[in-house]
Coordinates of C-alpha atoms and ligand atoms in Angstrom, one line a residue:
M1 CA -23.2 26.6 15.1
K2 CA -25.3 24.7 12.9
I3 CA -27.6 21.5 13.4
P4 CA -25.3 18.6 12.7
F5 CA -26.3 16.6 9.7
A6 CA -24.4 13.4 8.5
W7 CA -20.6 13.9 8.5
T8 CA -18.3 13.9 5.5
V9 CA -14.6 13.3 6.2
H10 CA -11.9 14.7 4.0
K11 CA -8.4 13.8 4.5
F12 CA -5.6 16.3 3.1
G13 CA -1.9 14.8 2.6
G14 CA 1.3 16.3 2.9
T15 CA 1.6 17.8 -0.5
S16 CA -1.7 19.3 0.2
V17 CA -0.5 21.3 3.2
A18 CA 3.1 21.8 2.1
N19 CA 3.3 25.6 2.7
A20 CA 1.1 28.6 3.7
E21 CA -0.4 29.0 0.3
R22 CA -1.5 25.1 0.2
Y23 CA -3.4 25.6 3.4
Q24 CA -5.3 28.5 2.1
K25 CA -6.0 26.5 -0.8
V26 CA -7.6 23.4 1.4
V27 CA -9.7 26.1 3.5
K28 CA -11.3 27.1 0.1
I29 CA -12.0 23.5 -0.7
I30 CA -13.4 22.9 2.7
E31 CA -15.7 25.5 2.4
N32 CA -17.0 24.6 -1.0
E33 CA -17.4 21.2 -0.6
P34 CA -21.0 20.0 0.3
G35 CA -22.1 19.1 3.9
V36 CA -22.1 21.0 7.3
R37 CA -20.1 18.9 9.7
K38 CA -16.8 17.9 8.4
G39 CA -14.1 15.8 9.7
I40 CA -10.7 17.3 8.3
V41 CA -7.9 14.7 8.8
V42 CA -4.4 16.1 7.9
S43 CA -1.0 14.9 7.3
A44 CA 2.1 16.5 8.3
M45 CA 3.7 19.1 5.9
S46 CA 5.4 17.6 3.2
G47 CA 8.7 16.4 4.2
V48 CA 8.2 16.7 7.9
T49 CA 7.8 13.0 8.9
N50 CA 10.9 12.1 6.9
T51 CA 12.9 14.8 8.9
L52 CA 11.7 13.8 12.2
I53 CA 12.7 10.3 11.8
K54 CA 16.1 11.1 10.3
L55 CA 16.6 13.2 13.6
V56 CA 16.3 10.4 15.8
E57 CA 18.7 8.5 13.4
L58 CA 21.1 11.6 13.7
A59 CA 21.2 11.6 17.3
K60 CA 21.7 8.0 17.7
S61 CA 24.7 8.2 15.7
R62 CA 25.9 11.4 17.4
D63 CA 25.8 13.5 14.4
E64 CA 25.8 17.3 15.4
S65 CA 23.8 18.1 12.4
Y66 CA 20.8 17.2 14.2
F67 CA 20.7 20.6 15.9
I68 CA 20.8 22.3 12.6
E69 CA 17.9 20.0 11.2
L70 CA 16.0 20.4 14.4
E71 CA 16.1 24.4 14.2
L72 CA 15.3 24.3 10.4
I73 CA 12.0 22.2 10.8
K74 CA 11.3 24.3 13.6
E75 CA 11.7 27.8 11.6
K76 CA 9.9 26.2 8.8
H77 CA 6.9 25.9 11.2
L78 CA 7.4 29.2 12.8
K79 CA 7.6 31.0 9.6
T80 CA 4.5 29.0 8.2
I81 CA 2.5 30.6 11.3
D82 CA 3.7 34.1 10.2
E83 CA 2.6 33.6 6.8
L84 CA -0.9 32.2 7.5
I85 CA -1.6 35.4 9.7
L86 CA -3.4 33.8 12.4
K87 CA -5.2 35.6 15.1
D88 CA -3.6 33.4 18.1
A89 CA -0.4 33.0 16.2
E90 CA 1.6 33.8 19.5
S91 CA -0.1 31.2 21.6
L92 CA 0.3 28.7 18.9
K93 CA 4.0 29.5 18.5
L94 CA 4.5 29.0 22.3
S95 CA 2.8 25.5 22.1
I96 CA 5.1 24.7 19.0
Q97 CA 8.2 25.6 21.0
R98 CA 7.1 23.5 24.1
D99 CA 7.0 20.4 21.6
F100 CA 10.2 21.4 20.2
E101 CA 11.8 21.4 23.6
E102 CA 10.1 17.9 24.3
I103 CA 11.8 16.5 21.0
K104 CA 14.9 18.1 22.0
E105 CA 15.0 16.2 25.4
I106 CA 14.1 12.9 23.8
L107 CA 16.9 13.2 21.4
R108 CA 19.5 14.3 24.1
G109 CA 18.5 10.8 25.6
V110 CA 19.0 8.8 22.3
W111 CA 22.3 11.0 21.8
L112 CA 23.5 9.9 25.4
I113 CA 22.7 6.2 25.2
K114 CA 23.5 5.8 21.5
E115 CA 20.0 3.7 21.1
Y116 CA 16.6 4.2 20.4
S117 CA 13.5 1.8 20.5
E118 CA 10.9 1.9 18.3
R119 CA 8.4 3.7 20.7
T120 CA 10.9 6.8 20.3
V121 CA 10.5 6.9 16.8
E122 CA 6.8 6.5 16.8
L123 CA 6.6 9.4 19.4
V124 CA 8.6 11.7 17.6
S125 CA 7.6 11.1 14.1
G126 CA 4.0 12.0 15.0
F127 CA 4.6 15.6 15.8
G128 CA 4.3 16.9 12.4
E129 CA 0.6 15.9 12.2
V130 CA -0.2 17.6 15.7
W131 CA 1.4 20.8 14.3
S132 CA -0.3 20.6 11.0
A133 CA -3.7 20.0 12.6
Q134 CA -3.4 23.2 14.8
F135 CA -2.3 25.2 11.8
L136 CA -5.4 24.4 9.8
D137 CA -7.6 24.9 12.8
A138 CA -6.3 28.3 13.6
L139 CA -6.5 29.4 10.1
L140 CA -10.2 28.2 9.9
R141 CA -10.9 30.0 12.9
S142 CA -8.9 33.4 12.1
Q143 CA -11.4 33.3 8.9
G144 CA -14.5 33.0 11.3
F145 CA -15.3 29.5 10.6
S146 CA -16.6 27.1 13.2
S147 CA -13.6 24.8 14.0
S148 CA -12.1 22.9 16.7
W149 CA -8.8 20.4 16.5
L150 CA -8.9 16.9 17.9
D151 CA -5.5 15.4 18.8
A152 CA -6.1 11.8 17.8
R153 CA -3.7 10.7 20.5
K154 CA -6.6 11.3 22.9
V155 CA -9.2 9.1 21.2
L156 CA -7.8 6.6 18.8
V157 CA -6.5 3.5 20.5
V158 CA -4.3 1.0 18.6
T159 CA -2.2 -2.0 19.2
P160 CA 1.1 -1.8 17.2
R161 CA 1.9 -4.9 15.1
A162 CA 4.8 -5.8 12.9
N163 CA 4.0 -3.5 10.0
A164 CA 0.5 -2.6 11.0
V165 CA -1.8 -1.9 13.9
S166 CA -5.0 -2.9 15.0
V167 CA -7.6 -0.7 16.0
D168 CA -9.6 -0.9 19.3
W169 CA -12.8 0.3 17.7
Q170 CA -15.1 0.0 20.8
L171 CA -13.0 2.3 23.0
S172 CA -12.0 4.6 19.9
K173 CA -15.8 5.1 19.2
E174 CA -16.7 5.8 22.9
R175 CA -13.8 8.5 23.2
T176 CA -14.6 10.0 19.7
D177 CA -18.4 10.3 20.6
R178 CA -17.6 11.7 24.1
W179 CA -15.1 14.3 22.4
I180 CA -17.6 15.6 19.7
A181 CA -20.3 15.8 22.1
V182 CA -18.6 18.4 23.9
H183 CA -16.9 20.2 20.6
K184 CA -20.0 21.0 18.4
T185 CA -18.1 23.0 15.8
D186 CA -19.0 22.5 12.1
Y187 CA -15.4 21.6 11.3
V188 CA -13.2 19.1 13.3
I189 CA -9.6 19.1 12.4
I190 CA -8.1 15.6 13.2
T191 CA -4.3 14.7 13.2
G192 CA -3.7 12.2 10.9
F193 CA -1.2 9.4 11.4
V194 CA -1.1 9.5 15.4
A195 CA -2.9 7.3 17.8
S196 CA -2.1 5.9 21.2
T197 CA -1.3 2.5 22.5
P198 CA -3.5 0.8 25.0
D199 CA -1.1 1.8 27.7
G200 CA -1.7 5.6 26.9
V201 CA 1.5 6.2 24.8
A202 CA 1.7 8.1 21.5
T203 CA 2.2 5.9 18.5
T204 CA 1.6 6.1 14.7
L205 CA -0.3 3.9 12.1
K206 CA 2.9 3.3 10.5
R207 CA 4.1 5.3 7.2
N208 CA 1.6 6.8 5.0
G209 CA -0.9 6.1 7.7
S210 CA -2.9 9.4 7.3
D211 CA -5.2 7.8 4.6
F212 CA -6.1 5.0 7.1
S213 CA -6.8 7.8 9.8
G214 CA -9.1 9.4 7.1
S215 CA -11.1 6.2 6.9
I216 CA -10.9 5.2 10.6
F217 CA -12.7 8.5 11.3
G218 CA -14.9 8.1 8.5
S219 CA -16.2 5.1 10.1
L220 CA -16.3 6.6 13.6
L221 CA -18.3 9.4 12.6
N222 CA -20.3 7.5 10.4
A223 CA -19.6 9.7 7.5
S224 CA -21.5 9.6 4.5
Q225 CA -18.4 9.9 2.3
I226 CA -14.5 10.0 2.7
T227 CA -12.6 12.1 0.3
I228 CA -8.8 11.8 0.3
W229 CA -7.1 14.9 -1.3
T230 CA -3.7 14.6 -2.9
D231 CA -1.6 15.9 -5.7
V232 CA -2.7 13.8 -8.6
D233 CA -6.1 13.7 -10.3
G234 CA -7.2 10.3 -8.8
V235 CA -5.7 6.6 -8.9
L236 CA -4.1 6.1 -12.3
S237 CA -3.6 3.2 -14.0
A238 CA 0.0 3.2 -12.9
D239 CA 2.5 5.3 -11.1
P240 CA 2.6 8.6 -13.3
R241 CA 6.2 9.1 -12.2
L242 CA 7.0 5.5 -14.1
V243 CA 4.4 5.8 -16.7
P244 CA 3.9 9.4 -17.9
D245 CA 0.8 8.2 -20.3
A246 CA -1.1 6.6 -17.3
V247 CA -4.7 7.4 -17.2
V248 CA -7.1 8.4 -14.2
L249 CA -9.4 5.7 -13.2
D250 CA -12.9 7.0 -12.6
E251 CA -14.2 4.0 -10.5
L252 CA -12.5 0.9 -8.6
S253 CA -13.8 -1.5 -6.4
Y254 CA -12.6 -1.5 -2.7
A255 CA -10.7 -4.9 -3.5
E256 CA -9.0 -3.4 -6.7
A257 CA -7.9 -0.3 -4.8
T258 CA -6.7 -2.7 -1.8
E259 CA -4.6 -4.8 -4.2
L260 CA -3.1 -1.9 -6.2
A261 CA -2.2 -0.2 -2.9
Y262 CA -0.6 -3.3 -1.4
F263 CA 1.5 -3.8 -4.4
G264 CA 2.9 -0.4 -4.3
A265 CA 0.6 2.3 -5.6
K266 CA 1.5 5.2 -3.0
V267 CA -1.4 7.2 -3.9
V268 CA -3.6 5.4 -0.9
H269 CA -2.7 3.4 2.1
P270 CA -3.7 -0.4 1.6
D271 CA -5.3 -0.4 4.9
T272 CA -7.7 2.6 4.1
M273 CA -10.4 0.5 2.4
T274 CA -11.1 -2.0 5.3
P275 CA -12.9 0.5 7.6
A276 CA -14.9 1.8 4.5
V277 CA -16.0 -1.5 3.4
E278 CA -17.6 -2.3 6.6
K279 CA -19.9 0.5 6.7
N280 CA -19.9 0.8 2.8
I281 CA -18.8 4.4 2.8
P282 CA -17.5 5.4 -0.7
I283 CA -14.0 6.8 -0.8
F284 CA -12.9 9.5 -3.4
I285 CA -9.5 10.3 -4.4
R286 CA -9.1 13.9 -5.4
N287 CA -6.5 16.6 -6.5
T288 CA -6.2 19.3 -4.0
L289 CA -4.6 21.4 -7.0
N290 CA -7.2 20.7 -9.5
P291 CA -10.5 20.4 -7.3
L292 CA -12.7 20.4 -10.4
A293 CA -11.5 17.2 -11.5
L294 CA -14.0 14.4 -10.5
G295 CA -11.3 12.0 -9.0
T296 CA -11.6 8.3 -8.7
K297 CA -14.6 6.7 -6.7
I298 CA -13.6 3.8 -4.7
H299 CA -16.6 1.8 -3.9
A300 CA -18.6 -1.5 -3.7
G301 CA -19.1 -1.7 -7.4
S302 CA -16.7 -1.5 -10.0
S303 CA -16.5 0.0 -13.5
K304 CA -16.3 -2.3 -16.7
K305 CA -14.5 0.2 -18.6
Y306 CA -11.3 -1.4 -18.4
T307 CA -10.6 -5.2 -17.6
I308 CA -7.3 -4.3 -16.1
K309 CA -7.6 -1.3 -14.0
G310 CA -4.0 -0.8 -13.3
F311 CA -0.6 -2.0 -12.7
S312 CA 1.5 -1.3 -9.6
T313 CA 5.1 -2.3 -8.7
V314 CA 7.0 -3.2 -5.5
D315 CA 10.7 -2.7 -5.6
Q316 CA 13.4 -4.1 -3.5
V317 CA 12.2 -7.8 -3.2
A318 CA 13.9 -11.1 -2.8
L319 CA 12.6 -14.1 -4.4
I320 CA 13.3 -17.2 -2.4
N321 CA 13.3 -20.8 -4.0
I322 CA 13.2 -24.0 -2.0
E323 CA 13.7 -27.0 -4.3
G324 CA 13.9 -30.8 -4.0
T325 CA 12.2 -34.0 -5.0
G326 CA 11.6 -34.9 -1.4
M327 CA 9.1 -32.1 -1.2
M328 CA 6.8 -33.9 -3.8
G329 CA 3.6 -35.0 -2.1
V330 CA 5.1 -34.7 1.6
P331 CA 2.3 -32.8 3.6
G332 CA 3.3 -30.1 5.9
V333 CA 6.3 -28.5 4.0
A334 CA 4.6 -25.2 3.1
N335 CA 3.5 -25.0 6.9
K336 CA 7.0 -25.6 8.0
V337 CA 8.4 -23.0 5.6
F338 CA 5.9 -20.2 6.5
G339 CA 5.9 -21.2 10.3
A340 CA 9.6 -20.6 10.5
L341 CA 9.3 -17.1 8.5
K342 CA 6.5 -16.2 10.9
E343 CA 8.8 -17.0 13.9
V344 CA 11.4 -14.6 12.8
G345 CA 9.0 -12.0 11.8
V346 CA 9.4 -12.0 8.1
S347 CA 6.4 -11.0 6.0
V348 CA 5.8 -12.9 2.7
I349 CA 4.7 -10.3 0.0
M350 CA 3.5 -13.0 -2.6
I351 CA 3.7 -16.9 -2.9
S352 CA 4.3 -18.1 -6.4
Q353 CA 2.2 -20.7 -8.2
A354 CA 4.5 -23.8 -9.0
S355 CA 3.5 -26.1 -11.5
S356 CA 4.5 -29.3 -9.4
E357 CA 5.1 -29.5 -5.6
H358 CA 9.0 -29.7 -6.7
S359 CA 9.6 -26.1 -5.3
I360 CA 7.9 -23.5 -3.1
C361 CA 8.8 -19.9 -4.2
F362 CA 7.7 -16.7 -2.5
A363 CA 8.7 -13.2 -2.2
V364 CA 9.9 -11.3 0.8
P365 CA 11.3 -7.5 1.5
E366 CA 14.9 -7.7 0.3
T367 CA 16.0 -6.5 3.5
E368 CA 14.7 -9.8 5.1
G369 CA 16.0 -12.0 2.1
L370 CA 19.3 -13.4 3.9
K371 CA 17.2 -13.6 7.3
A372 CA 14.8 -16.0 5.4
K373 CA 17.4 -18.0 3.9
E374 CA 19.0 -18.3 7.3
V375 CA 15.9 -19.4 9.1
L376 CA 15.2 -21.9 6.3
T377 CA 18.4 -23.4 6.2
K378 CA 18.1 -24.2 9.9
T379 CA 14.6 -25.4 9.6
F380 CA 15.3 -27.7 6.9
F381 CA 18.9 -28.9 8.2
A382 CA 18.1 -32.3 8.1
E383 CA 16.1 -32.5 4.5
L384 CA 19.3 -30.5 3.2
Y385 CA 21.6 -33.0 4.8
E386 CA 19.6 -35.9 3.2
K387 CA 19.3 -34.1 0.0
L388 CA 15.5 -34.4 0.2
I389 CA 15.8 -30.5 -0.4
E390 CA 18.5 -29.4 -3.0
K391 CA 19.0 -25.7 -2.0
V392 CA 17.3 -22.9 -0.5
E393 CA 17.9 -20.3 -2.8
V394 CA 17.7 -16.3 -2.5
N395 CA 17.5 -14.1 -5.3
L396 CA 17.9 -10.4 -4.3
G397 CA 17.5 -7.4 -6.8
C398 CA 13.9 -8.2 -7.7
S399 CA 10.5 -6.3 -8.3
I400 CA 7.3 -7.3 -8.3
L401 CA 4.8 -6.1 -10.8
A402 CA 1.0 -6.4 -10.4
A403 CA -1.9 -6.4 -12.9
V404 CA -5.3 -5.6 -11.1
G405 CA -8.7 -6.0 -12.1
D406 CA -11.9 -7.5 -11.0
S407 CA -13.2 -8.3 -14.1
M408 CA -10.1 -10.5 -15.3
I409 CA -11.8 -13.6 -14.5
E410 CA -14.5 -13.0 -17.0
H411 CA -12.0 -12.6 -19.8
P412 CA -9.8 -15.4 -20.8
G413 CA -6.4 -14.4 -22.2
I414 CA -5.6 -11.6 -20.0
A415 CA -2.7 -13.7 -18.6
G416 CA -1.6 -14.5 -22.3
Q417 CA -1.8 -10.7 -23.4
L418 CA 0.4 -9.8 -20.3
F419 CA 2.9 -12.4 -20.8
S420 CA 3.1 -11.8 -24.6
A421 CA 3.7 -8.1 -23.6
L422 CA 6.6 -8.8 -21.2
G423 CA 7.9 -11.5 -23.8
Q424 CA 8.1 -8.9 -26.8
A425 CA 9.8 -6.4 -24.4
S426 CA 12.5 -9.2 -23.6
V427 CA 11.4 -9.2 -19.8
N428 CA 12.4 -12.5 -18.1
V429 CA 9.6 -13.6 -15.8
K430 CA 11.2 -15.2 -12.6
A431 CA 7.9 -16.4 -10.9
I432 CA 4.2 -15.9 -11.4
A433 CA 1.3 -15.6 -9.1
Q434 CA -2.2 -15.3 -9.6
G435 CA -4.4 -14.4 -6.5
S436 CA -7.3 -17.2 -5.8
S437 CA -10.0 -14.2 -6.5
E438 CA -8.4 -13.8 -10.1
R439 CA -8.3 -10.1 -9.4
N440 CA -4.4 -10.0 -9.5
I441 CA -1.6 -11.5 -11.5
S442 CA 1.7 -10.7 -10.2
V443 CA 5.1 -11.4 -11.8
V444 CA 8.6 -11.2 -10.3
V445 CA 11.1 -9.7 -12.7
S446 CA 14.5 -8.3 -12.1
N447 CA 14.8 -4.9 -10.8
S448 CA 16.5 -3.7 -13.8
D449 CA 13.6 -4.9 -15.9
C450 CA 11.1 -3.5 -13.7
K451 CA 10.4 0.0 -15.5
K452 CA 10.4 -1.7 -19.0
A453 CA 7.9 -4.4 -17.9
L454 CA 5.5 -1.9 -16.5
R455 CA 6.1 0.3 -19.4
A456 CA 5.3 -2.7 -21.9
A457 CA 2.3 -4.3 -19.9
H458 CA 0.9 -0.8 -19.4
T459 CA 1.1 -0.1 -23.2
S460 CA -0.4 -3.4 -24.2
F461 CA -3.7 -2.7 -22.1
F462 CA -4.2 0.9 -22.2
I463 CA -2.4 2.5 -25.0
S464 CA -3.4 1.4 -28.6
Q465 CA -0.1 2.1 -30.1
Q466 CA 2.8 0.1 -29.8
T467 CA 5.7 2.7 -29.6
I468 CA 9.0 1.5 -31.2
S469 CA 12.1 3.4 -30.6
I470 CA 14.3 3.5 -33.6
G471 CA 18.1 4.7 -34.1
I472 CA 19.4 5.0 -37.7
I473 CA 23.2 4.7 -38.2
G474 CA 24.4 6.3 -41.3
S475 CA 22.6 9.2 -42.8
G476 CA 24.0 8.8 -46.5
L477 CA 21.7 7.6 -49.5
I478 CA 20.1 4.7 -47.9
G479 CA 19.8 6.0 -44.4
G480 CA 18.4 9.3 -45.9
E481 CA 15.9 7.3 -47.8
L482 CA 14.7 5.3 -45.1
I483 CA 14.2 8.3 -42.7
K484 CA 12.2 9.8 -45.6
Q485 CA 10.0 6.8 -46.0
I486 CA 9.4 6.5 -42.3
K487 CA 8.3 10.2 -42.2
E488 CA 5.7 9.7 -45.0
Q489 CA 4.5 6.4 -43.7
K490 CA 4.5 7.2 -40.1
D491 CA 1.0 8.4 -39.6
L492 CA -0.8 5.9 -41.9
L493 CA 1.2 3.1 -39.6
K494 CA -0.2 4.7 -36.6
T495 CA -4.1 4.9 -37.6
E496 CA -4.0 1.6 -39.5
K497 CA -1.8 -0.6 -38.0
N498 CA -1.5 0.9 -34.3
I499 CA 2.5 1.0 -34.8
N500 CA 4.2 4.4 -33.5
L501 CA 7.7 4.6 -35.0
V502 CA 9.8 7.4 -33.4
I503 CA 13.2 7.8 -34.6
R504 CA 15.0 9.0 -31.4
G505 CA 18.7 9.2 -33.0
I506 CA 20.4 9.6 -36.3
T507 CA 24.4 9.5 -37.0
N508 CA 26.7 9.9 -39.6
S509 CA 30.2 8.5 -39.6
K510 CA 31.4 11.5 -37.3
K511 CA 28.5 12.9 -35.3
M512 CA 25.2 11.9 -33.7
I513 CA 21.8 13.5 -32.8
L514 CA 19.8 12.1 -30.1
S515 CA 16.1 13.1 -29.0
E516 CA 14.2 12.2 -26.0
Q517 CA 10.8 12.4 -27.7
S518 CA 11.6 12.2 -31.5
V519 CA 14.2 13.6 -33.8
N520 CA 12.7 16.6 -36.1
L521 CA 12.3 14.7 -39.3
D522 CA 11.9 18.0 -41.1
Q523 CA 15.3 19.3 -39.6
W524 CA 17.6 16.3 -39.0
K525 CA 20.1 17.0 -41.6
N526 CA 20.9 20.6 -40.2
E527 CA 20.7 19.4 -36.9
L528 CA 23.3 16.4 -37.6
T529 CA 25.5 18.7 -39.6
N530 CA 25.7 21.4 -36.5
S531 CA 25.5 18.6 -34.0
E532 CA 28.2 19.0 -31.2
K533 CA 27.8 15.4 -30.0
E534 CA 30.5 13.1 -31.5
L535 CA 29.7 9.7 -32.4
D536 CA 29.8 6.9 -29.8
L537 CA 27.9 3.9 -30.7
T538 CA 27.7 2.5 -27.1
S539 CA 25.9 5.7 -25.8
F540 CA 23.7 5.8 -28.9
A541 CA 22.6 2.4 -28.4
H542 CA 21.8 3.0 -24.7
H543 CA 19.9 6.0 -25.7
I544 CA 17.8 4.3 -28.3
K545 CA 17.1 1.5 -25.9
G546 CA 16.0 3.7 -23.2
E547 CA 14.5 3.0 -20.0
Y548 CA 11.0 3.2 -21.0
F549 CA 10.5 2.0 -24.3
P550 CA 9.8 -1.7 -24.2
Y551 CA 10.6 -1.9 -28.0
S552 CA 13.6 -0.7 -29.8
V553 CA 15.5 -1.1 -33.1
I554 CA 18.8 0.0 -34.3
I555 CA 19.2 -0.1 -38.1
D556 CA 22.5 -0.1 -39.7
C557 CA 22.4 1.9 -42.9
T558 CA 26.1 1.8 -43.7
S559 CA 28.2 -0.7 -45.3
N560 CA 30.9 -0.5 -42.5
Q561 CA 31.5 -4.1 -40.7
H562 CA 32.7 -2.0 -37.7
V563 CA 29.3 -1.2 -36.9
S564 CA 27.7 -4.7 -36.7
H565 CA 31.1 -5.7 -34.8
V566 CA 29.9 -3.1 -32.0
F567 CA 26.5 -4.7 -31.4
Ligands
ADP1 P1 -0.1 12.6 0.0 O1 1.2 13.5 0.3 O2 -1.3 13.3 -0.6 O3 -0.2 11.6 0.9 P2 1.4 10.7 -1.7 O4 2.7 11.1 -2.2 O5 1.5 9.7 -0.4 O6 0.3 12.0 -1.5 O7 0.8 10.0 -2.9 C1 0.3 10.7 -3.9 C2 1.2 10.2 -5.1 O8 1.2 8.8 -5.2 C3 1.1 10.7 -6.6 O9 1.8 12.0 -6.6 C4 1.8 9.8 -7.4 O10 3.2 10.2 -7.7 C5 2.2 8.4 -6.5 N1 1.3 7.3 -7.2 C6 1.9 6.0 -7.3 N2 1.2 5.3 -7.8 C7 0.0 5.9 -8.2 C8 -1.2 5.5 -8.9 N3 -1.4 4.4 -9.5 N4 -2.1 6.6 -8.9 C9 -1.9 7.7 -8.7 N5 -0.7 8.4 -7.9 C10 0.1 7.4 -7.6
LIG2 N1 3.2 12.0 7.5 C1 3.1 10.7 7.6 C2 4.0 9.9 6.7 O1 4.7 10.6 6.0 C3 1.6 9.9 7.3 C4 1.1 10.4 6.1 O2 1.4 11.5 5.4 O3 0.4 9.6 5.6 O4 4.2 8.6 6.7
MG3 MG1 0.1 9.4 1.3

């Protein structure tokens, strides 16, 4: 055992501990990272929390498949213990089997009464972290490291709220300090996600809450830095699953990271930044699978490299609009609206800026849209009856696209650039909100336009070239010549005009060829002759329009009137 210097805290997400091999990678990272005393917060193995929650649901609906699902995750954990080759494998297996017996009892109760409370889900869903922390601790000890594991349910006390929790900092600090004073190991492996209520019942920090655990323990241990290890190289300028050319951001301010996370960037939980801000602890987001990459630093400062740091999206949103001349100049209407929503526990994601006081427009989770409409219709019953309020309208199937960046305020024209990108991509903007900090512009669009909007906005701020998806109908003399000219001019247009022309489909009168990236312009004639795809103009148009391409053009190079009638 060595003398305790300042702590560093590392948090490993579910993907970082997805299997035995990944746990071994984690050990290497812990060993190689600087510092002596390390608090290591771990998530459950990937997918385990989902399964545990599903088990409770299955038991409630008396679906017998819950027995099989329960056996499967038990086997998965026992098998991982075998694969990790642990010294105390047998006692760990016994302890895990006892936990499964406990879960079985709880599920049996749910099965019998066909009902469960939120506390049931909280209790069951946290087991994954309890197992995962024990695995990593046992693995480190088996390899000769000085390690112990801390069950956060014993020290971290929180009061659950609607969609969040509030931490009892004083009590949690006292308990953590007491625990640490007894366990003087170099490494302390801490269960992420779980905590206890003030009355001592196991609870969680809500979905994806292990990042928050990371920063809570960073603060409790007065860590010099917190590193969140995940499966991407850092925070990217957009969700890489939606925007493949998103770039890694080297720095973000705490506020920028919070806004991006709040509006859907899953890479870090929005509450993570708060404990770190208070003690000015930098947070690093890094990749377990690529530990040499520097990752993203989230701290009090921020980089000036990009004005807009990133975009994120929230799906499944309902937009609510209350309209009427009777609202103009009448004090207290907004208060009445949001008071009523609070009463029924509906959380408001964003409030839109209206140009007059004629309407109030705001977004709520889609699942709460009808409930919001109902309570507002009741609240404004008299105003609706007297026609002072025309309607309370709910628009389901919406998404929010948020653009985030601290230095937006210093750069006029950012909003203009965003809206012109959305306009050019034919995205209809239903509502707009700009945070008072001017760090965020959010727009509400239809769900079906969301990916296109994200792509168009991202391209406009991060990618120099505007990409246009092109489809050519007719490959005779005119079509052939056009393809030849595009091929010849393509590079020049790219470098000099920032326009990237991509031919993604060509047809003749019978067949067509389609390509995800670009048709091979040297081979297209052969490919079209040998193509087995019969001409179908509707699916051709659908392909060219593509989900991700904000701009698309179909060029009819035939003299056939039928073609123009199809579109
Ligand atoms: P972990 O299991 O480590 O907690 P998560 O799945 O919760 O990981 O979060 C990481 C994932 O977040 C990435 O794999 C990526 O697909 C997604 N993601 C969404 N938005 C972003 C973004 N802006 N930057 C990076 N990753 C993002
Ligand atoms: N395992 C928990 C979840 O899936 C917490 C986390 O991984 O952050 O929500
Ligand atoms: Mg996560």
